Tab-separated table of C-alpha atoms in Angstrom:
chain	number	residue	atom	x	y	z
A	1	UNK	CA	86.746	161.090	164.351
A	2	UNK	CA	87.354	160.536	160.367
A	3	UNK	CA	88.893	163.629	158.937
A	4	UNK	CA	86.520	164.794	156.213
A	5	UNK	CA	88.662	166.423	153.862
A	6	UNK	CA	91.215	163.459	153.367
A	7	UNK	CA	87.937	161.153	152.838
A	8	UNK	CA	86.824	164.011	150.210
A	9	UNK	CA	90.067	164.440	148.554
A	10	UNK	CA	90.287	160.136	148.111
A	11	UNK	CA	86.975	160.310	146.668
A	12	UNK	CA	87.861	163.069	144.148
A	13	UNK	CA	91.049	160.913	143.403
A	14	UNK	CA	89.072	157.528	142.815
A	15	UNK	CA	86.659	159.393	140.258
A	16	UNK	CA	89.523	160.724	138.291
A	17	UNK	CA	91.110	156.912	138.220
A	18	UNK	CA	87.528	155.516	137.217
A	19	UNK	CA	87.162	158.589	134.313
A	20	UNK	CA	90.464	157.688	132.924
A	21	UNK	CA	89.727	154.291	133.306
A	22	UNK	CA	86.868	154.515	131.150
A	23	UNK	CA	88.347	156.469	128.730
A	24	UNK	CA	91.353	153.517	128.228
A	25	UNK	CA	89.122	150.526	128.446
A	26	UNK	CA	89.643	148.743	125.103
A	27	UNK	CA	85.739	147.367	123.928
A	28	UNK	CA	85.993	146.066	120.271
A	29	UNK	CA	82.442	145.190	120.317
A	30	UNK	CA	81.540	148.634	120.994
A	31	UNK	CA	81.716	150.249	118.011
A	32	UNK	CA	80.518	153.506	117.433
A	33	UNK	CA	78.458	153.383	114.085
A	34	UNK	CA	77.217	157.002	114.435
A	35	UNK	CA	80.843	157.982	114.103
A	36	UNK	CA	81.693	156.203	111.394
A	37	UNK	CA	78.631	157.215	109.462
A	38	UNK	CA	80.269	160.639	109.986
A	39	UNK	CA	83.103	160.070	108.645
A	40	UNK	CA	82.192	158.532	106.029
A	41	UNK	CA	80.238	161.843	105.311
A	42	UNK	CA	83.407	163.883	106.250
A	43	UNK	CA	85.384	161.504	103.474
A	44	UNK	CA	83.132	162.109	100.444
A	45	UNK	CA	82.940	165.338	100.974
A	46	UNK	CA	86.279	166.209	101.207
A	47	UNK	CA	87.476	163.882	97.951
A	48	UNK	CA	83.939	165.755	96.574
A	49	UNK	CA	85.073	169.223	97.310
A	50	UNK	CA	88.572	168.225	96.106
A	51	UNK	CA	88.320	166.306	93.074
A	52	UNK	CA	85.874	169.585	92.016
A	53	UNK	CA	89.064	171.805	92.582
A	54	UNK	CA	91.074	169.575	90.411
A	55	UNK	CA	88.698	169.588	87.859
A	56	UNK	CA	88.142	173.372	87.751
A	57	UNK	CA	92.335	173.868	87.488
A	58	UNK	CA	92.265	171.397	85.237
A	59	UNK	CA	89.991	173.616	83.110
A	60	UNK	CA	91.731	176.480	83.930
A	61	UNK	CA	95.415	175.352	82.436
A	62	UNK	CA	93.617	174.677	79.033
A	63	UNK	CA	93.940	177.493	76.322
A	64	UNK	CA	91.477	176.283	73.296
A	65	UNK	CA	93.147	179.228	71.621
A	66	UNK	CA	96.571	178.214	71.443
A	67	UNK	CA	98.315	174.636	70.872
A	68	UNK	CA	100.353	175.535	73.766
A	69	UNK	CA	98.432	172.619	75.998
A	70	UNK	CA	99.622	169.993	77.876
A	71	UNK	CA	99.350	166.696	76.240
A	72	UNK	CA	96.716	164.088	77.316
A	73	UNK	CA	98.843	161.743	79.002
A	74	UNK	CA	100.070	164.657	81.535
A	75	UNK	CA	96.449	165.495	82.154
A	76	UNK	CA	95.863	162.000	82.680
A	77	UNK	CA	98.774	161.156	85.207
A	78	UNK	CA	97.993	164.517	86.861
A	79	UNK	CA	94.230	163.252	86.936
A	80	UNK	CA	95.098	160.435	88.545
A	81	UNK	CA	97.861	161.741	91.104
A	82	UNK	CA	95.124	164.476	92.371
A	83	UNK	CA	92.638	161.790	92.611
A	84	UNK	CA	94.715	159.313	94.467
A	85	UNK	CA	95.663	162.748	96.520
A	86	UNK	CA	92.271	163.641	97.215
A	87	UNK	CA	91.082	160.096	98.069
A	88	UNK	CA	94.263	159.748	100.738
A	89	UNK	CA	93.242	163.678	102.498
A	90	UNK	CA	89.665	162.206	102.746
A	91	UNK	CA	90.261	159.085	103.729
A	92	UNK	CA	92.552	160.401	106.922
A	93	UNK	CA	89.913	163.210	107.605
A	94	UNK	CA	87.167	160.558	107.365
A	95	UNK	CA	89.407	158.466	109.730
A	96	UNK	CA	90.452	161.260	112.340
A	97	UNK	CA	86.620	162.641	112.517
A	98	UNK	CA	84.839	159.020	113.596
A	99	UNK	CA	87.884	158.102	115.990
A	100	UNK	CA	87.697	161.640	117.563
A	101	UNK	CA	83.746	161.410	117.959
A	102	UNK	CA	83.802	157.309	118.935
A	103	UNK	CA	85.148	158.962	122.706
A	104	UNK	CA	87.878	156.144	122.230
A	105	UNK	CA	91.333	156.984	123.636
A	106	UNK	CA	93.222	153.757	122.426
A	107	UNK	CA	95.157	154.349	119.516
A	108	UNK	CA	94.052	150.606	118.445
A	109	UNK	CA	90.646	150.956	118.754
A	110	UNK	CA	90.423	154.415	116.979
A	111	UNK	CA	92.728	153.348	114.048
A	112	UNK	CA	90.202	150.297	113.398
A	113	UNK	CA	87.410	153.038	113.407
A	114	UNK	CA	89.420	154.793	111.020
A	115	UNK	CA	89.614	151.805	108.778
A	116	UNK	CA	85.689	150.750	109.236
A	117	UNK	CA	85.271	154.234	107.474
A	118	UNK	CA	87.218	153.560	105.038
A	119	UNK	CA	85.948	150.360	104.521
A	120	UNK	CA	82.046	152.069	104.171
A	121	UNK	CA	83.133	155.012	101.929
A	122	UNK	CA	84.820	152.376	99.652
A	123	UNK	CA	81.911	150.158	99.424
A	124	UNK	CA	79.519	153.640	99.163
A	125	UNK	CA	81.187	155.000	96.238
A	126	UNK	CA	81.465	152.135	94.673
A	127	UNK	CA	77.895	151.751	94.875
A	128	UNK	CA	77.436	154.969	93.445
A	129	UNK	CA	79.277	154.328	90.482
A	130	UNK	CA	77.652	151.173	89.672
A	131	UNK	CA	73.972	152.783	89.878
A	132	UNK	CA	71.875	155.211	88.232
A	133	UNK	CA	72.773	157.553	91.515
A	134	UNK	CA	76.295	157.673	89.984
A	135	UNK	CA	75.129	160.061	87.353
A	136	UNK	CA	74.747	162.040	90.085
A	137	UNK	CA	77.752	162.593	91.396
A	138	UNK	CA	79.120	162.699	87.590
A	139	UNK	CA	83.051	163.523	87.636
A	140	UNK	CA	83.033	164.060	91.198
A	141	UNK	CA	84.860	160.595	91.437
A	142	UNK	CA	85.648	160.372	88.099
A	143	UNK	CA	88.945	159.078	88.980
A	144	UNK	CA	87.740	156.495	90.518
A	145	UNK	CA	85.474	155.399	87.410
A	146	UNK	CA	88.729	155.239	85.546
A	147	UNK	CA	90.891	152.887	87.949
A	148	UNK	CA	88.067	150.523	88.384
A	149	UNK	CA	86.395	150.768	84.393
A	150	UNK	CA	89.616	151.897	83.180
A	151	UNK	CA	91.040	148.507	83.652
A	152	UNK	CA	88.684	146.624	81.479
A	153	UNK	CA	88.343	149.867	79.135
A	154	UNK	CA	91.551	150.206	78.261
A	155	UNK	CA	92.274	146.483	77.507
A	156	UNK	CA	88.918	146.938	75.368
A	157	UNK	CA	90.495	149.444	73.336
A	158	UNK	CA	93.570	147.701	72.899
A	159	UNK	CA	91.273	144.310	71.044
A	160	UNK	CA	89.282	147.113	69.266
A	161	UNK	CA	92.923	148.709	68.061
A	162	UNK	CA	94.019	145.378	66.820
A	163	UNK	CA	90.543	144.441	65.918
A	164	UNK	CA	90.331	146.705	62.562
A	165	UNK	CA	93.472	145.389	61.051
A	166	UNK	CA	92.858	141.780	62.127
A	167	UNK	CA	89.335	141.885	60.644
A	168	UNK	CA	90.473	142.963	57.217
A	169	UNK	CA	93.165	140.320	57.063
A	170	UNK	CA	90.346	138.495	55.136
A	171	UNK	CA	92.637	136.404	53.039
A	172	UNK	CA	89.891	133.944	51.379
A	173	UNK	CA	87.402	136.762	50.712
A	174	UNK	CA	90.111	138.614	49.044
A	175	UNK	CA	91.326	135.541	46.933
A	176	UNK	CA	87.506	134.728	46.176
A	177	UNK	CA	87.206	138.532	44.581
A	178	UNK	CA	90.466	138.572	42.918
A	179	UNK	CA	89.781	135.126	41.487
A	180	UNK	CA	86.086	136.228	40.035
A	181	UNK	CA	87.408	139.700	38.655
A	182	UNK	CA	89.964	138.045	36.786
A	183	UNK	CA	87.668	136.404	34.548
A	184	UNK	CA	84.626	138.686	34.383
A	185	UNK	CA	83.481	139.359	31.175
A	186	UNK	CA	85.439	136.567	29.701
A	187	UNK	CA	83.569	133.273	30.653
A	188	UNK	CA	79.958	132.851	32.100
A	189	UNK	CA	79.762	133.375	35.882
A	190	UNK	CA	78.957	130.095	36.688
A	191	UNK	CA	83.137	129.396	35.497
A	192	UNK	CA	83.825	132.026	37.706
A	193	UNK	CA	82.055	130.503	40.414
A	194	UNK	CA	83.459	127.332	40.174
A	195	UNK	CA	87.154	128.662	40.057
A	196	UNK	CA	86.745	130.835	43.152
A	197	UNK	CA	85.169	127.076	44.954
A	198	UNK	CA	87.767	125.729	43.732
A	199	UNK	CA	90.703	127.524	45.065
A	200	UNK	CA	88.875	127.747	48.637
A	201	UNK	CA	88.764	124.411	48.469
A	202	UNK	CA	92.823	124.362	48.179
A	203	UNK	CA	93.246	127.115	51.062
A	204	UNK	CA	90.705	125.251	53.316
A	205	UNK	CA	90.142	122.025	52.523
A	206	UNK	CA	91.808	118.423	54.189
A	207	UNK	CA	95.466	118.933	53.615
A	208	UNK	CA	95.690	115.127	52.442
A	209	UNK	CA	93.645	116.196	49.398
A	210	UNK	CA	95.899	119.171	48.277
A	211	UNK	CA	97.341	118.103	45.623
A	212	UNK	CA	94.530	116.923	43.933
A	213	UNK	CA	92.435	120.487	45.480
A	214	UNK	CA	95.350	122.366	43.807
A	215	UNK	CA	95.330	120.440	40.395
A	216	UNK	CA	91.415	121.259	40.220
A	217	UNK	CA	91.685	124.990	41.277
A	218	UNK	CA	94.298	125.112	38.235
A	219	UNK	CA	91.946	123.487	35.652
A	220	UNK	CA	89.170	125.928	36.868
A	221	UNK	CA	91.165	128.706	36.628
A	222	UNK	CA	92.730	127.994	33.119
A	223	UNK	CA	88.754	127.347	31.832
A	224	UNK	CA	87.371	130.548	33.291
A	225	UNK	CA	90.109	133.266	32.604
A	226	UNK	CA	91.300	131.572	29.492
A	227	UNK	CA	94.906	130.830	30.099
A	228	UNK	CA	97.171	128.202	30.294
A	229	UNK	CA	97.148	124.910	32.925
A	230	UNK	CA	100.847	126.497	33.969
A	231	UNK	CA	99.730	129.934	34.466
A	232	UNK	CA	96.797	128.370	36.381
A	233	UNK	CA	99.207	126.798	38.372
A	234	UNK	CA	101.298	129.497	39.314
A	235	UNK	CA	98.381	131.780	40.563
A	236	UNK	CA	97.060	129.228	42.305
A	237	UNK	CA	100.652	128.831	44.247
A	238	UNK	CA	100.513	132.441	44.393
A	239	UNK	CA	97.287	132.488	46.076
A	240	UNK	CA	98.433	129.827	48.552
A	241	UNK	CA	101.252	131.624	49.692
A	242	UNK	CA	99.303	134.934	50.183
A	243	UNK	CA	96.667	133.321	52.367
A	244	UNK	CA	99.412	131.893	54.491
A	245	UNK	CA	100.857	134.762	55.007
A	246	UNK	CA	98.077	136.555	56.191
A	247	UNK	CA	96.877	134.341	58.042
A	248	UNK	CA	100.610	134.610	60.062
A	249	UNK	CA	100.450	138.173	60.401
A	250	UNK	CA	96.526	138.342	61.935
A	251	UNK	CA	97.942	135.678	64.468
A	252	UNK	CA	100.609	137.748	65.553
A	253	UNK	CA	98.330	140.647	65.509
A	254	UNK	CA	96.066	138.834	67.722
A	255	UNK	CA	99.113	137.288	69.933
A	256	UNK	CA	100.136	140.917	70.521
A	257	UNK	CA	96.660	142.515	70.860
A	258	UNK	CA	96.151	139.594	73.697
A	259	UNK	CA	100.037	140.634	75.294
A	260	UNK	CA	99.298	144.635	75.445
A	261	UNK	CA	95.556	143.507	77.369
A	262	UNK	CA	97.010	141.410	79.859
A	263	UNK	CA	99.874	144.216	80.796
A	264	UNK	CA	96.786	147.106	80.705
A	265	UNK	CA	94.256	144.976	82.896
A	266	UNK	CA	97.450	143.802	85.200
A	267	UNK	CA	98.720	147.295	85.578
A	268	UNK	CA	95.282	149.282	85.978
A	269	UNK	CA	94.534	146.172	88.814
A	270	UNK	CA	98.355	147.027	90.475
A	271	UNK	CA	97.663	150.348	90.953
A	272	UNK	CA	94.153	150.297	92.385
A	273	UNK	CA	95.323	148.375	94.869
A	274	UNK	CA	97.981	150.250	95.649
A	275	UNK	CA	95.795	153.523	95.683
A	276	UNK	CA	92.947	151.477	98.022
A	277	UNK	CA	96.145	150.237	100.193
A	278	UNK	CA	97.294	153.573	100.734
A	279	UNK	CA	93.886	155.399	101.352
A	280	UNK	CA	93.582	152.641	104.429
A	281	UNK	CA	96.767	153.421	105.686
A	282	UNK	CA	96.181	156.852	106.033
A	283	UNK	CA	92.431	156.459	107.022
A	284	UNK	CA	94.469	154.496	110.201
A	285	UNK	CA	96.965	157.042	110.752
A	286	UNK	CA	93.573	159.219	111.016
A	287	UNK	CA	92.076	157.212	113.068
A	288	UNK	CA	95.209	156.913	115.422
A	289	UNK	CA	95.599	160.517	115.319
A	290	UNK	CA	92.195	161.234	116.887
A	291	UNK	CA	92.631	158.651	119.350
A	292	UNK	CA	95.293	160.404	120.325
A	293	UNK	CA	93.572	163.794	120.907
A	294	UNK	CA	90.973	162.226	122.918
A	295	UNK	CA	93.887	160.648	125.400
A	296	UNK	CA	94.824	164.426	126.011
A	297	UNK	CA	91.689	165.394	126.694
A	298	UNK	CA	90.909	162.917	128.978
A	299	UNK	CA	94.462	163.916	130.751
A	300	UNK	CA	93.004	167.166	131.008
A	301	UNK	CA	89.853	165.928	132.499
């Protein structure tokens, strides 16, 4: 006769085995979308909620009735510190909420959840910012806006910096001004004319023909501010050596202007990626982390 309770107690032990079982089987292709669609949820609005903090301290350390203020480049690095802050709590939150509620107990399995949520509330804010939904949101993510459009807006403002003194490094317009004020009210216009073609033809004109440019430019000169072929001469050797000049200097304004981009757009890229890199580490840890509290519950099952 088959004792009962040692058949009863080997089924209880065989449906423990299969529950644990089940909660250690590894199925990649089983991912739980619901759960990441709620932490993705969890994620923005946790960097929401905290990015709004930041903002409102922010506000609060400013005293418009004093100068006693911290400058803008400490609000700026403490900007972007909170953000990158913010976007790491969310991003392990966001991580730890769609591991726990995938049911997954291998670390593996609920770190990649972690990292699918990351991956979606990447790609979701990004989309935000990039529509008219973003106005939405408004500085919410703010810090975001300025590692992604920061990069090309600051090397923007460092052409539009350089641009100024660059475009008024207009050698030959000044020349052609300085050339036709000389002799105003002297000769007709039409000698003023001619002298200011004339020396553009010098400062621009095939550098096989100078001499003869230069010897022209003189004559002109002498006819319409009525002095000397020498003195001709010499302003015209003035003017040569002024557009030269100038023309060196808005080169190395431009050689510089181009330098100081490159560093801004290379440095804003650097440290997105490091911020992104980060925020998927600890969107992982997350992740792991709630695969880990489902392998104690299951123990406890």
């Amino acid at each position: 006769m088959t004792d009962t309770s040692i058949t009863g107690g080997a089924t209880l032990a065989r449906a423990d085995l299969d529950r644990t079982a089940a909660f250690n089987t590894i199925a990649p292709s089983r991912i739980s979308w619901g759960a990441v669609f709620a932490g993705v949820v969890l994620a923005l609005t946790v960097q929401f909620a905290l990015n709004l903090l930041g903002v409102g301290v922010g506000a609060a350390v400013i005293d418009p009735g004093t100068s006693d203020n911290p400058g803008a480049a400490a609000f700026s690095i403490a900007g972007g510190l909170w953000y990158v802050a913010a976007g790491l709590i969310g991003a392990f939150v966001g991580g730890y909420v769609s591991s726990r509620l995938s049911g997954h107990a291998v670390k593996t399995v609920g770190g990649l959840h972690g990292l699918t949520t990351w991956a979606a509330t990447t790609l979701v804010i990004l989309y935000l910012l990039t529509t008219s939904i973003g106005a939405l949101v408004g500085g919410a993510f703010s810090g975001l806006t300025s590692a992604i459009g920061g990069v090309g807006g600051a090397a923007s403002s460092a052409v539009q910096a350089a641009a100024p003194s660059i475009a008024s490094m207009n050698p030959l317009q000044q020349i052609e001004t300085e050339v036709r004020q000389a002799g105003e009210g002297q000769d007709p216009e039409a000698l003023r004319s001619g002298a200011a073609a004339a020396v553009q033809a010098v400062l621009t004109g095939d550098p096989a023909k100078a001499d003869e440019a230069r010897t022209k430019a003189a004559d002109a000169i002498a006819r319409a501010q009525n002095i000397s072929p020498e003195q001709a001469r010499a302003q015209v050797g003035q003017y040569e050596e002024r557009y030269r000049a100038t023309v060196a200097e808005a080169k190395r304004q431009a050689q510089a202007a181009a330098v100081t981009t490159a560093k801004v757009v290379s440095r804003g890229a650097l440290l997105g990626f490091i911020a992104l890199a980060l925020a998927a580490v600890a969107a992982w840890l997350g992740g792991a982390a709630g695969s880990a509290r489902a392998t104690r519950v299951a123990r406890r099952v």
